mmCIF file with all atom_site columns, C-alpha atoms in Angstrom:
data_model
loop_
_atom_site.group_PDB
_atom_site.id
_atom_site.type_symbol
_atom_site.label_atom_id
_atom_site.label_alt_id
_atom_site.label_comp_id
_atom_site.label_asym_id
_atom_site.label_entity_id
_atom_site.label_seq_id
_atom_site.pdbx_PDB_ins_code
_atom_site.Cartn_x
_atom_site.Cartn_y
_atom_site.Cartn_z
_atom_site.occupancy
_atom_site.B_iso_or_equiv
_atom_site.pdbx_formal_charge
_atom_site.auth_seq_id
_atom_site.auth_comp_id
_atom_site.auth_asym_id
_atom_site.auth_atom_id
_atom_site.pdbx_PDB_model_num
ATOM 1   C CA . MET A 1 1   ? -108.078 12.975 -16.421 1.00 44.00 ? 1   MET A CA 1
ATOM 2   C CA . THR A 1 2   ? -111.822 13.482 -17.253 1.00 39.00 ? 2   THR A CA 1
ATOM 3   C CA . THR A 1 3   ? -112.394 9.679  -17.311 1.00 39.00 ? 3   THR A CA 1
ATOM 4   C CA . SER A 1 4   ? -110.815 9.236  -13.861 1.00 40.00 ? 4   SER A CA 1
ATOM 5   C CA . SER A 1 5   ? -112.974 12.015 -12.454 1.00 37.00 ? 5   SER A CA 1
ATOM 6   C CA . ARG A 1 6   ? -116.205 10.403 -13.667 1.00 36.00 ? 6   ARG A CA 1
ATOM 7   C CA . THR A 1 7   ? -115.227 6.962  -12.425 1.00 36.00 ? 7   THR A CA 1
ATOM 8   C CA . GLY A 1 8   ? -114.646 8.286  -8.957  1.00 38.00 ? 8   GLY A CA 1
ATOM 9   C CA . VAL A 1 9   ? -118.072 9.964  -8.777  1.00 34.00 ? 9   VAL A CA 1
ATOM 10  C CA . ARG A 1 10  ? -120.048 7.044  -10.110 1.00 35.00 ? 10  ARG A CA 1
ATOM 11  C CA . GLY A 1 11  ? -118.273 4.598  -7.877  1.00 38.00 ? 11  GLY A CA 1
ATOM 12  C CA . ALA A 1 12  ? -119.417 6.587  -4.856  1.00 38.00 ? 12  ALA A CA 1
ATOM 13  C CA . HIS A 1 13  ? -123.098 7.152  -5.744  1.00 39.00 ? 13  HIS A CA 1
ATOM 14  C CA . GLY A 1 14  ? -124.044 5.209  -8.887  1.00 40.00 ? 14  GLY A CA 1
ATOM 15  C CA . THR A 1 15  ? -125.866 8.286  -10.242 1.00 38.00 ? 15  THR A CA 1
ATOM 16  C CA . THR A 1 16  ? -124.831 11.500 -11.840 1.00 37.00 ? 16  THR A CA 1
ATOM 17  C CA . ASP A 1 17  ? -124.876 14.387 -9.369  1.00 38.00 ? 17  ASP A CA 1
ATOM 18  C CA . LEU A 1 18  ? -123.996 17.518 -11.330 1.00 35.00 ? 18  LEU A CA 1
ATOM 19  C CA . THR A 1 19  ? -123.429 19.634 -8.263  1.00 36.00 ? 19  THR A CA 1
ATOM 20  C CA . ARG A 1 20  ? -121.066 17.185 -6.566  1.00 36.00 ? 20  ARG A CA 1
ATOM 21  C CA . ARG A 1 21  ? -119.383 16.448 -9.919  1.00 40.00 ? 21  ARG A CA 1
ATOM 22  C CA . GLY A 1 22  ? -118.722 20.142 -10.339 1.00 41.00 ? 22  GLY A CA 1
ATOM 23  C CA . VAL A 1 23  ? -117.228 20.407 -6.879  1.00 35.00 ? 23  VAL A CA 1
ATOM 24  C CA . LEU A 1 24  ? -115.118 17.292 -7.329  1.00 36.00 ? 24  LEU A CA 1
ATOM 25  C CA . ALA A 1 25  ? -113.964 18.409 -10.741 1.00 42.00 ? 25  ALA A CA 1
ATOM 26  C CA . GLY A 1 26  ? -112.899 21.728 -9.279  1.00 46.00 ? 26  GLY A CA 1
ATOM 27  C CA . GLY A 1 27  ? -111.076 19.952 -6.464  1.00 44.00 ? 27  GLY A CA 1
ATOM 28  C CA . LEU A 1 28  ? -109.308 17.600 -8.835  1.00 38.00 ? 28  LEU A CA 1
ATOM 29  C CA . GLY A 1 29  ? -108.376 20.530 -11.032 1.00 44.00 ? 29  GLY A CA 1
ATOM 30  C CA . ALA A 1 30  ? -106.745 22.227 -8.072  1.00 45.00 ? 30  ALA A CA 1
ATOM 31  C CA . VAL A 1 31  ? -104.864 19.026 -7.182  1.00 38.00 ? 31  VAL A CA 1
ATOM 32  C CA . LEU A 1 32  ? -103.677 18.593 -10.770 1.00 38.00 ? 32  LEU A CA 1
ATOM 33  C CA . ALA A 1 33  ? -102.626 22.234 -10.956 1.00 45.00 ? 33  ALA A CA 1
ATOM 34  C CA . GLY A 1 34  ? -100.645 21.789 -7.740  1.00 46.00 ? 34  GLY A CA 1
ATOM 35  C CA . ALA A 1 35  ? -99.026  18.622 -9.105  1.00 42.00 ? 35  ALA A CA 1
ATOM 36  C CA . LEU A 1 36  ? -98.052  20.374 -12.328 1.00 39.00 ? 36  LEU A CA 1
ATOM 37  C CA . ALA A 1 37  ? -96.613  23.279 -10.372 1.00 44.00 ? 37  ALA A CA 1
ATOM 38  C CA . ALA A 1 38  ? -94.619  20.823 -8.261  1.00 43.00 ? 38  ALA A CA 1
ATOM 39  C CA . CYS A 1 39  ? -93.323  19.134 -11.418 1.00 43.00 ? 39  CYS A CA 1
ATOM 40  C CA . GLY A 1 40  ? -92.311  22.513 -12.783 1.00 45.00 ? 40  GLY A CA 1
ATOM 41  C CA . SER A 1 41  ? -90.428  23.355 -9.579  1.00 42.00 ? 41  SER A CA 1
ATOM 42  C CA . THR A 1 42  ? -88.658  19.980 -9.590  1.00 40.00 ? 42  THR A CA 1
ATOM 43  C CA . SER A 1 43  ? -87.547  20.503 -13.176 1.00 39.00 ? 43  SER A CA 1
ATOM 44  C CA . GLY A 1 44  ? -86.242  23.973 -12.309 1.00 40.00 ? 44  GLY A CA 1
ATOM 45  C CA . ALA A 1 45  ? -84.354  22.614 -9.303  1.00 39.00 ? 45  ALA A CA 1
ATOM 46  C CA . GLY A 1 46  ? -82.805  19.919 -11.487 1.00 41.00 ? 46  GLY A CA 1
ATOM 47  C CA . SER A 1 47  ? -81.621  22.541 -13.948 1.00 40.00 ? 47  SER A CA 1
ATOM 48  C CA . ALA A 1 48  ? -80.149  24.645 -11.164 1.00 41.00 ? 48  ALA A CA 1
ATOM 49  C CA . ALA A 1 49  ? -78.372  21.619 -9.696  1.00 42.00 ? 49  ALA A CA 1
ATOM 50  C CA . SER A 1 50  ? -76.834  20.757 -13.040 1.00 43.00 ? 50  SER A CA 1
ATOM 51  C CA . SER A 1 51  ? -75.597  24.283 -13.758 1.00 43.00 ? 51  SER A CA 1
ATOM 52  C CA . PRO A 1 52  ? -72.329  24.049 -11.715 1.00 44.00 ? 52  PRO A CA 1
ATOM 53  C CA . SER A 1 53  ? -71.159  21.001 -13.732 1.00 43.00 ? 53  SER A CA 1
ATOM 54  C CA . PRO A 1 54  ? -69.183  22.985 -16.344 1.00 42.00 ? 54  PRO A CA 1
ATOM 55  C CA . SER A 1 55  ? -66.987  24.494 -13.604 1.00 39.00 ? 55  SER A CA 1
ATOM 56  C CA . VAL A 1 56  ? -66.051  21.033 -12.273 1.00 37.00 ? 56  VAL A CA 1
ATOM 57  C CA . SER A 1 57  ? -63.932  20.269 -15.336 1.00 38.00 ? 57  SER A CA 1
ATOM 58  C CA . SER A 1 58  ? -62.032  23.569 -15.184 1.00 36.00 ? 58  SER A CA 1
ATOM 59  C CA . PRO A 1 59  ? -59.311  22.554 -12.665 1.00 36.00 ? 59  PRO A CA 1
ATOM 60  C CA . ALA A 1 60  ? -58.421  19.447 -14.680 1.00 36.00 ? 60  ALA A CA 1
ATOM 61  C CA . ALA A 1 61  ? -57.986  21.515 -17.809 1.00 34.00 ? 61  ALA A CA 1
ATOM 62  C CA . SER A 1 62  ? -55.785  24.077 -16.067 1.00 32.00 ? 62  SER A CA 1
ATOM 63  C CA . ALA A 1 63  ? -53.346  21.401 -14.821 1.00 31.00 ? 63  ALA A CA 1
ATOM 64  C CA . THR A 1 64  ? -51.907  20.728 -18.269 1.00 31.00 ? 64  THR A CA 1
ATOM 65  C CA . PRO A 1 65  ? -50.369  24.166 -18.969 1.00 30.00 ? 65  PRO A CA 1
ATOM 66  C CA . SER A 1 66  ? -48.543  24.236 -15.614 1.00 32.00 ? 66  SER A CA 1
ATOM 67  C CA . ALA A 1 67  ? -47.058  20.801 -16.293 1.00 32.00 ? 67  ALA A CA 1
ATOM 68  C CA . SER A 1 68  ? -45.863  21.803 -19.763 1.00 34.00 ? 68  SER A CA 1
ATOM 69  C CA . ALA A 1 69  ? -44.496  25.086 -18.397 1.00 37.00 ? 69  ALA A CA 1
ATOM 70  C CA . SER A 1 70  ? -42.269  23.252 -15.919 1.00 44.00 ? 70  SER A CA 1
ATOM 71  C CA . ALA A 1 71  ? -40.963  20.997 -18.696 1.00 46.00 ? 71  ALA A CA 1
ATOM 72  C CA . GLU A 1 72  ? -39.921  24.101 -20.652 1.00 56.00 ? 72  GLU A CA 1
ATOM 73  C CA . ALA A 1 73  ? -38.115  25.804 -17.734 1.00 78.00 ? 73  ALA A CA 1
ATOM 74  C CA . THR A 1 74  ? -34.814  27.530 -18.405 1.00 74.00 ? 74  THR A CA 1
ATOM 75  C CA . SER A 1 75  ? -32.065  28.287 -15.914 1.00 77.00 ? 75  SER A CA 1
ATOM 76  C CA . GLN A 1 76  ? -30.720  31.676 -14.899 1.00 87.00 ? 76  GLN A CA 1
ATOM 77  C CA . ALA A 1 77  ? -28.113  33.350 -17.100 1.00 91.00 ? 77  ALA A CA 1
ATOM 78  C CA . LEU A 1 78  ? -24.419  33.340 -16.231 1.00 92.00 ? 78  LEU A CA 1
ATOM 79  C CA . THR A 1 79  ? -22.960  36.297 -14.391 1.00 91.00 ? 79  THR A CA 1
ATOM 80  C CA . ALA A 1 80  ? -20.485  38.553 -16.193 1.00 88.00 ? 80  ALA A CA 1
ATOM 81  C CA . GLN A 1 81  ? -17.588  36.970 -14.308 1.00 84.00 ? 81  GLN A CA 1
ATOM 82  C CA . GLU A 1 82  ? -18.727  33.457 -15.167 1.00 88.00 ? 82  GLU A CA 1
ATOM 83  C CA . SER A 1 83  ? -19.098  34.343 -18.835 1.00 89.00 ? 83  SER A CA 1
ATOM 84  C CA . ALA A 1 84  ? -15.613  35.886 -18.967 1.00 85.00 ? 84  ALA A CA 1
ATOM 85  C CA . GLN A 1 85  ? -13.787  32.933 -17.401 1.00 82.00 ? 85  GLN A CA 1
ATOM 86  C CA . ASP A 1 86  ? -11.660  30.928 -19.852 1.00 82.00 ? 86  ASP A CA 1
ATOM 87  C CA . PRO A 1 87  ? -9.778   28.399 -17.725 1.00 85.00 ? 87  PRO A CA 1
ATOM 88  C CA . GLU A 1 88  ? -6.737   26.344 -18.579 1.00 85.00 ? 88  GLU A CA 1
ATOM 89  C CA . ALA A 1 89  ? -8.493   23.139 -17.533 1.00 91.00 ? 89  ALA A CA 1
ATOM 90  C CA . ALA A 1 90  ? -7.952   20.377 -20.066 1.00 94.00 ? 90  ALA A CA 1
ATOM 91  C CA . TRP A 1 91  ? -10.764  18.888 -22.109 1.00 97.00 ? 91  TRP A CA 1
ATOM 92  C CA . THR A 1 92  ? -11.479  15.218 -21.479 1.00 98.00 ? 92  THR A CA 1
ATOM 93  C CA . GLU A 1 93  ? -13.837  12.441 -22.559 1.00 98.00 ? 93  GLU A CA 1
ATOM 94  C CA . GLY A 1 94  ? -12.946  10.222 -19.630 1.00 97.00 ? 94  GLY A CA 1
ATOM 95  C CA . HIS A 1 95  ? -12.973  10.416 -15.852 1.00 98.00 ? 95  HIS A CA 1
ATOM 96  C CA . SER A 1 96  ? -12.275  13.640 -13.942 1.00 98.00 ? 96  SER A CA 1
ATOM 97  C CA . GLU A 1 97  ? -12.211  14.265 -10.191 1.00 98.00 ? 97  GLU A CA 1
ATOM 98  C CA . SER A 1 98  ? -10.994  16.608 -7.470  1.00 98.00 ? 98  SER A CA 1
ATOM 99  C CA . GLU A 1 99  ? -11.262  16.564 -3.660  1.00 98.00 ? 99  GLU A CA 1
ATOM 100 C CA . PRO A 1 100 ? -13.314  19.206 -1.813  1.00 97.00 ? 100 PRO A CA 1
ATOM 101 C CA . SER A 1 101 ? -11.841  21.418 0.879   1.00 97.00 ? 101 SER A CA 1
ATOM 102 C CA . GLY A 1 102 ? -13.020  24.060 3.338   1.00 96.00 ? 102 GLY A CA 1
ATOM 103 C CA . GLU A 1 103 ? -16.485  24.902 4.596   1.00 94.00 ? 103 GLU A CA 1
ATOM 104 C CA . ALA A 1 104 ? -19.427  23.200 2.909   1.00 93.00 ? 104 ALA A CA 1
ATOM 105 C CA . GLY A 1 105 ? -22.592  24.977 1.810   1.00 95.00 ? 105 GLY A CA 1
ATOM 106 C CA . VAL A 1 106 ? -25.976  24.389 0.185   1.00 96.00 ? 106 VAL A CA 1
ATOM 107 C CA . GLU A 1 107 ? -26.775  24.869 -3.512  1.00 96.00 ? 107 GLU A CA 1
ATOM 108 C CA . THR A 1 108 ? -28.160  28.350 -4.092  1.00 96.00 ? 108 THR A CA 1
ATOM 109 C CA . ALA A 1 109 ? -28.273  28.811 -7.891  1.00 97.00 ? 109 ALA A CA 1
ATOM 110 C CA . LEU A 1 110 ? -28.152  26.983 -11.222 1.00 97.00 ? 110 LEU A CA 1
ATOM 111 C CA . ARG A 1 111 ? -27.066  28.924 -14.329 1.00 97.00 ? 111 ARG A CA 1
ATOM 112 C CA . THR A 1 112 ? -26.229  28.090 -17.938 1.00 97.00 ? 112 THR A CA 1
ATOM 113 C CA . GLY A 1 113 ? -24.758  29.978 -20.885 1.00 96.00 ? 113 GLY A CA 1
ATOM 114 C CA . VAL A 1 114 ? -23.561  29.600 -24.468 1.00 95.00 ? 114 VAL A CA 1
ATOM 115 C CA . HIS A 1 115 ? -20.028  30.588 -25.522 1.00 95.00 ? 115 HIS A CA 1
ATOM 116 C CA . GLU A 1 116 ? -18.091  30.377 -28.737 1.00 93.00 ? 116 GLU A CA 1
ATOM 117 C CA . GLY A 1 117 ? -16.887  26.791 -28.884 1.00 96.00 ? 117 GLY A CA 1
ATOM 118 C CA . TYR A 1 118 ? -18.575  25.492 -25.711 1.00 97.00 ? 118 TYR A CA 1
ATOM 119 C CA . ASP A 1 119 ? -21.650  25.631 -23.462 1.00 98.00 ? 119 ASP A CA 1
ATOM 120 C CA . ARG A 1 120 ? -21.391  26.182 -19.709 1.00 98.00 ? 120 ARG A CA 1
ATOM 121 C CA . VAL A 1 121 ? -23.317  25.238 -16.569 1.00 98.00 ? 121 VAL A CA 1
ATOM 122 C CA . VAL A 1 122 ? -22.623  26.664 -13.097 1.00 98.00 ? 122 VAL A CA 1
ATOM 123 C CA . VAL A 1 123 ? -23.829  25.517 -9.680  1.00 98.00 ? 123 VAL A CA 1
ATOM 124 C CA . GLN A 1 124 ? -23.344  28.078 -6.918  1.00 97.00 ? 124 GLN A CA 1
ATOM 125 C CA . THR A 1 125 ? -23.223  27.198 -3.217  1.00 97.00 ? 125 THR A CA 1
ATOM 126 C CA . SER A 1 126 ? -23.222  29.119 0.049   1.00 96.00 ? 126 SER A CA 1
ATOM 127 C CA . GLY A 1 127 ? -19.993  27.559 1.330   1.00 93.00 ? 127 GLY A CA 1
ATOM 128 C CA . THR A 1 128 ? -16.635  29.304 1.526   1.00 94.00 ? 128 THR A CA 1
ATOM 129 C CA . GLY A 1 129 ? -14.676  26.169 0.687   1.00 95.00 ? 129 GLY A CA 1
ATOM 130 C CA . THR A 1 130 ? -13.767  24.613 -2.662  1.00 97.00 ? 130 THR A CA 1
ATOM 131 C CA . ILE A 1 131 ? -16.275  22.218 -4.206  1.00 98.00 ? 131 ILE A CA 1
ATOM 132 C CA . GLY A 1 132 ? -14.906  18.853 -5.269  1.00 98.00 ? 132 GLY A CA 1
ATOM 133 C CA . TRP A 1 133 ? -16.190  16.755 -8.165  1.00 98.00 ? 133 TRP A CA 1
ATOM 134 C CA . PHE A 1 134 ? -16.343  13.257 -9.610  1.00 98.00 ? 134 PHE A CA 1
ATOM 135 C CA . ALA A 1 135 ? -17.291  13.218 -13.319 1.00 99.00 ? 135 ALA A CA 1
ATOM 136 C CA . ASP A 1 136 ? -17.771  10.681 -16.124 1.00 99.00 ? 136 ASP A CA 1
ATOM 137 C CA . VAL A 1 137 ? -19.458  10.189 -19.479 1.00 99.00 ? 137 VAL A CA 1
ATOM 138 C CA . VAL A 1 138 ? -22.108  7.528  -18.791 1.00 99.00 ? 138 VAL A CA 1
ATOM 139 C CA . ASP A 1 139 ? -24.657  5.459  -20.691 1.00 98.00 ? 139 ASP A CA 1
ATOM 140 C CA . GLU A 1 140 ? -27.443  5.992  -18.142 1.00 98.00 ? 140 GLU A CA 1
ATOM 141 C CA . ALA A 1 141 ? -28.136  7.917  -14.959 1.00 98.00 ? 141 ALA A CA 1
ATOM 142 C CA . SER A 1 142 ? -30.582  7.829  -12.058 1.00 98.00 ? 142 SER A CA 1
ATOM 143 C CA . THR A 1 143 ? -31.582  10.008 -9.125  1.00 96.00 ? 143 THR A CA 1
ATOM 144 C CA . GLN A 1 144 ? -29.708  9.844  -5.854  1.00 95.00 ? 144 GLN A CA 1
ATOM 145 C CA . GLY A 1 145 ? -31.386  7.934  -3.060  1.00 90.00 ? 145 GLY A CA 1
ATOM 146 C CA . LYS A 1 146 ? -34.467  6.608  -4.902  1.00 93.00 ? 146 LYS A CA 1
ATOM 147 C CA . GLY A 1 147 ? -32.603  5.528  -8.035  1.00 96.00 ? 147 GLY A CA 1
ATOM 148 C CA . ASP A 1 148 ? -35.287  6.648  -10.502 1.00 97.00 ? 148 ASP A CA 1
ATOM 149 C CA . PRO A 1 149 ? -33.976  6.575  -14.101 1.00 97.00 ? 149 PRO A CA 1
ATOM 150 C CA . LEU A 1 150 ? -33.293  9.947  -15.740 1.00 97.00 ? 150 LEU A CA 1
ATOM 151 C CA . SER A 1 151 ? -33.986  10.688 -19.404 1.00 96.00 ? 151 SER A CA 1
ATOM 152 C CA . LEU A 1 152 ? -32.668  13.931 -20.915 1.00 98.00 ? 152 LEU A CA 1
ATOM 153 C CA . GLU A 1 153 ? -32.491  15.421 -24.390 1.00 97.00 ? 153 GLU A CA 1
ATOM 154 C CA . GLY A 1 154 ? -29.214  14.867 -26.218 1.00 98.00 ? 154 GLY A CA 1
ATOM 155 C CA . SER A 1 155 ? -27.173  11.979 -27.609 1.00 98.00 ? 155 SER A CA 1
ATOM 156 C CA . HIS A 1 156 ? -24.905  11.621 -24.550 1.00 99.00 ? 156 HIS A CA 1
ATOM 157 C CA . LEU A 1 157 ? -24.979  11.893 -20.764 1.00 99.00 ? 157 LEU A CA 1
ATOM 158 C CA . ILE A 1 158 ? -22.290  13.482 -18.608 1.00 99.00 ? 158 ILE A CA 1
ATOM 159 C CA . ARG A 1 159 ? -22.699  12.888 -14.877 1.00 99.00 ? 159 ARG A CA 1
ATOM 160 C CA . VAL A 1 160 ? -20.938  15.127 -12.360 1.00 99.00 ? 160 VAL A CA 1
ATOM 161 C CA . TYR A 1 161 ? -21.097  14.717 -8.595  1.00 98.00 ? 161 TYR A CA 1
ATOM 162 C CA . GLY A 1 162 ? -20.407  17.961 -6.736  1.00 98.00 ? 162 GLY A CA 1
ATOM 163 C CA . ARG A 1 163 ? -18.716  16.996 -3.472  1.00 97.00 ? 163 ARG A CA 1
ATOM 164 C CA . GLY A 1 164 ? -18.415  18.750 -0.133  1.00 95.00 ? 164 GLY A CA 1
ATOM 165 C CA . THR A 1 165 ? -21.912  20.232 0.104   1.00 96.00 ? 165 THR A CA 1
ATOM 166 C CA . GLN A 1 166 ? -24.637  19.875 2.708   1.00 93.00 ? 166 GLN A CA 1
ATOM 167 C CA . MET A 1 167 ? -28.394  19.636 3.053   1.00 94.00 ? 167 MET A CA 1
ATOM 168 C CA . PRO A 1 168 ? -30.308  22.754 4.214   1.00 92.00 ? 168 PRO A CA 1
ATOM 169 C CA . MET A 1 169 ? -30.756  21.797 7.861   1.00 91.00 ? 169 MET A CA 1
ATOM 170 C CA . THR A 1 170 ? -30.829  25.273 9.418   1.00 93.00 ? 170 THR A CA 1
ATOM 171 C CA . GLU A 1 171 ? -33.428  27.997 8.921   1.00 95.00 ? 171 GLU A CA 1
ATOM 172 C CA . GLN A 1 172 ? -30.779  30.253 7.396   1.00 93.00 ? 172 GLN A CA 1
ATOM 173 C CA . ASP A 1 173 ? -29.792  27.596 4.851   1.00 92.00 ? 173 ASP A CA 1
ATOM 174 C CA . GLN A 1 174 ? -33.438  26.952 3.994   1.00 94.00 ? 174 GLN A CA 1
ATOM 175 C CA . GLN A 1 175 ? -33.957  30.628 3.196   1.00 95.00 ? 175 GLN A CA 1
ATOM 176 C CA . ILE A 1 176 ? -31.122  30.704 0.626   1.00 94.00 ? 176 ILE A CA 1
ATOM 177 C CA . ASP A 1 177 ? -31.490  27.134 -0.635  1.00 95.00 ? 177 ASP A CA 1
ATOM 178 C CA . TYR A 1 178 ? -32.070  26.730 -4.392  1.00 95.00 ? 178 TYR A CA 1
ATOM 179 C CA . ASP A 1 179 ? -35.805  26.469 -5.070  1.00 93.00 ? 179 ASP A CA 1
ATOM 180 C CA . GLY A 1 180 ? -35.816  26.478 -8.880  1.00 94.00 ? 180 GLY A CA 1
ATOM 181 C CA . PRO A 1 181 ? -36.698  23.616 -11.238 1.00 95.00 ? 181 PRO A CA 1
ATOM 182 C CA . ALA A 1 182 ? -34.582  20.461 -11.141 1.00 96.00 ? 182 ALA A CA 1
ATOM 183 C CA . LEU A 1 183 ? -34.697  20.011 -14.937 1.00 97.00 ? 183 LEU A CA 1
ATOM 184 C CA . VAL A 1 184 ? -33.881  22.985 -17.177 1.00 97.00 ? 184 VAL A CA 1
ATOM 185 C CA . ASN A 1 185 ? -33.301  23.537 -20.873 1.00 97.00 ? 185 ASN A CA 1
ATOM 186 C CA . ALA A 1 186 ? -29.823  24.916 -21.569 1.00 96.00 ? 186 ALA A CA 1
ATOM 187 C CA . GLY A 1 187 ? -30.459  25.926 -25.196 1.00 91.00 ? 187 GLY A CA 1
ATOM 188 C CA . GLY A 1 188 ? -26.898  25.237 -26.326 1.00 96.00 ? 188 GLY A CA 1
ATOM 189 C CA . THR A 1 189 ? -25.376  23.464 -29.301 1.00 96.00 ? 189 THR A CA 1
ATOM 190 C CA . ALA A 1 190 ? -23.581  20.975 -27.052 1.00 98.00 ? 190 ALA A CA 1
ATOM 191 C CA . LEU A 1 191 ? -25.552  21.265 -23.808 1.00 98.00 ? 191 LEU A CA 1
ATOM 192 C CA . LYS A 1 192 ? -29.268  20.523 -24.218 1.00 98.00 ? 192 LYS A CA 1
ATOM 193 C CA . GLN A 1 193 ? -30.648  19.885 -20.743 1.00 98.00 ? 193 GLN A CA 1
ATOM 194 C CA . VAL A 1 194 ? -29.422  19.907 -17.148 1.00 98.00 ? 194 VAL A CA 1
ATOM 195 C CA . TYR A 1 195 ? -30.825  17.973 -14.190 1.00 98.00 ? 195 TYR A CA 1
ATOM 196 C CA . LEU A 1 196 ? -29.782  19.094 -10.701 1.00 97.00 ? 196 LEU A CA 1
ATOM 197 C CA . ASP A 1 197 ? -30.214  16.363 -8.098  1.00 96.00 ? 197 ASP A CA 1
ATOM 198 C CA . ARG A 1 198 ? -29.960  18.036 -4.698  1.00 95.00 ? 198 ARG A CA 1
ATOM 199 C CA . THR A 1 199 ? -27.427  17.153 -2.008  1.00 93.00 ? 199 THR A CA 1
ATOM 200 C CA . PHE A 1 200 ? -27.673  13.660 -0.583  1.00 91.00 ? 200 PHE A CA 1
ATOM 201 C CA . GLU A 1 201 ? -24.930  12.356 1.728   1.00 90.00 ? 201 GLU A CA 1
ATOM 202 C CA . ASP A 1 202 ? -22.686  15.397 1.193   1.00 92.00 ? 202 ASP A CA 1
ATOM 203 C CA . GLN A 1 203 ? -22.863  15.562 -2.593  1.00 96.00 ? 203 GLN A CA 1
ATOM 204 C CA . PHE A 1 204 ? -25.198  16.815 -5.311  1.00 98.00 ? 204 PHE A CA 1
ATOM 205 C CA . GLN A 1 205 ? -25.512  15.341 -8.777  1.00 97.00 ? 205 GLN A CA 1
ATOM 206 C CA . LEU A 1 206 ? -25.595  17.086 -12.145 1.00 98.00 ? 206 LEU A CA 1
ATOM 207 C CA . VAL A 1 207 ? -26.707  15.106 -15.174 1.00 99.00 ? 207 VAL A CA 1
ATOM 208 C CA . LEU A 1 208 ? -26.100  16.808 -18.513 1.00 99.00 ? 208 LEU A CA 1
ATOM 209 C CA . GLY A 1 209 ? -27.867  15.847 -21.733 1.00 98.00 ? 209 GLY A CA 1
ATOM 210 C CA . THR A 1 210 ? -25.354  16.710 -24.467 1.00 99.00 ? 210 THR A CA 1
ATOM 211 C CA . GLU A 1 211 ? -24.397  16.358 -28.120 1.00 99.00 ? 211 GLU A CA 1
ATOM 212 C CA . SER A 1 212 ? -20.710  16.003 -27.208 1.00 98.00 ? 212 SER A CA 1
ATOM 213 C CA . THR A 1 213 ? -18.632  13.843 -24.870 1.00 99.00 ? 213 THR A CA 1
ATOM 214 C CA . GLN A 1 214 ? -15.827  16.398 -24.412 1.00 99.00 ? 214 GLN A CA 1
ATOM 215 C CA . TYR A 1 215 ? -16.025  18.386 -21.192 1.00 99.00 ? 215 TYR A CA 1
ATOM 216 C CA . ARG A 1 216 ? -13.951  20.123 -18.526 1.00 98.00 ? 216 ARG A CA 1
ATOM 217 C CA . VAL A 1 217 ? -14.588  20.934 -14.869 1.00 98.00 ? 217 VAL A CA 1
ATOM 218 C CA . PHE A 1 218 ? -13.193  23.682 -12.629 1.00 97.00 ? 218 PHE A CA 1
ATOM 219 C CA . THR A 1 219 ? -14.215  25.842 -9.667  1.00 96.00 ? 219 THR A CA 1
ATOM 220 C CA . LEU A 1 220 ? -14.673  29.536 -8.920  1.00 95.00 ? 220 LEU A CA 1
ATOM 221 C CA . SER A 1 221 ? -14.611  31.223 -5.523  1.00 94.00 ? 221 SER A CA 1
ATOM 222 C CA . GLU A 1 222 ? -16.380  34.090 -3.750  1.00 94.00 ? 222 GLU A CA 1
ATOM 223 C CA . PRO A 1 223 ? -18.974  32.696 -4.028  1.00 95.00 ? 223 PRO A CA 1
ATOM 224 C CA . SER A 1 224 ? -18.063  29.025 -4.266  1.00 97.00 ? 224 SER A CA 1
ATOM 225 C CA . ARG A 1 225 ? -19.102  27.555 -7.633  1.00 97.00 ? 225 ARG A CA 1
ATOM 226 C CA . LEU A 1 226 ? -18.650  24.415 -9.702  1.00 98.00 ? 226 LEU A CA 1
ATOM 227 C CA . VAL A 1 227 ? -18.360  24.995 -13.465 1.00 98.00 ? 227 VAL A CA 1
ATOM 228 C CA . ILE A 1 228 ? -18.715  22.427 -16.259 1.00 98.00 ? 228 ILE A CA 1
ATOM 229 C CA . ASP A 1 229 ? -18.061  23.263 -19.909 1.00 98.00 ? 229 ASP A CA 1
ATOM 230 C CA . VAL A 1 230 ? -19.224  21.001 -22.735 1.00 98.00 ? 230 VAL A CA 1
ATOM 231 C CA . ARG A 1 231 ? -17.355  21.392 -26.008 1.00 98.00 ? 231 ARG A CA 1
ATOM 232 C CA . GLN A 1 232 ? -19.494  22.109 -29.046 1.00 97.00 ? 232 GLN A CA 1
ATOM 233 C CA . PRO A 1 233 ? -19.233  19.425 -31.755 1.00 93.00 ? 233 PRO A CA 1
#
């Protein structure tokens, strides 16, 4: 900086003028001081601009727990009446079906429970009629409509179509419509996971991930419910 100052003075006059050199040196000093102050402010602004960066990554990190929480969802517990029911329906490893009758409704609840000798899943609807069903042990299953493949815990898959239901088209139906998770852990010896595929073309689909191929299906009324038991191995 001293060399540049001298070059500027000599280039203008060719001689050394101490007075003018002093003035120029003072002026250059002020310019340099201003430049340094500007550099300092720029650096401070850069630091301030970079300070929000840690908060940018926070939302991405918080997405993982919510995803894992939904994968670990469990259904509601059976009611006392549902737990006490011991029907005379026969166990089967093949096809089972029954026709629906009466007024249709929307799905309003999904519940599971563990009993001595079997595990149970219940789908409740708002209808006053009797839910029909169409059930089989299958090698693979997919969602209704889109046909996306379904993969559940367990060695076997039992697929049950609940028949005679409807989509929530009215405001009243939308208020009582089931809004829980589609995939739940059942926590049973025979029944591991349950996937509820909502009503499409007057039927819903239940896919059960199980450790057994023996099951039975029956209905309960007031309210209208479809019940599937899976026999413990």
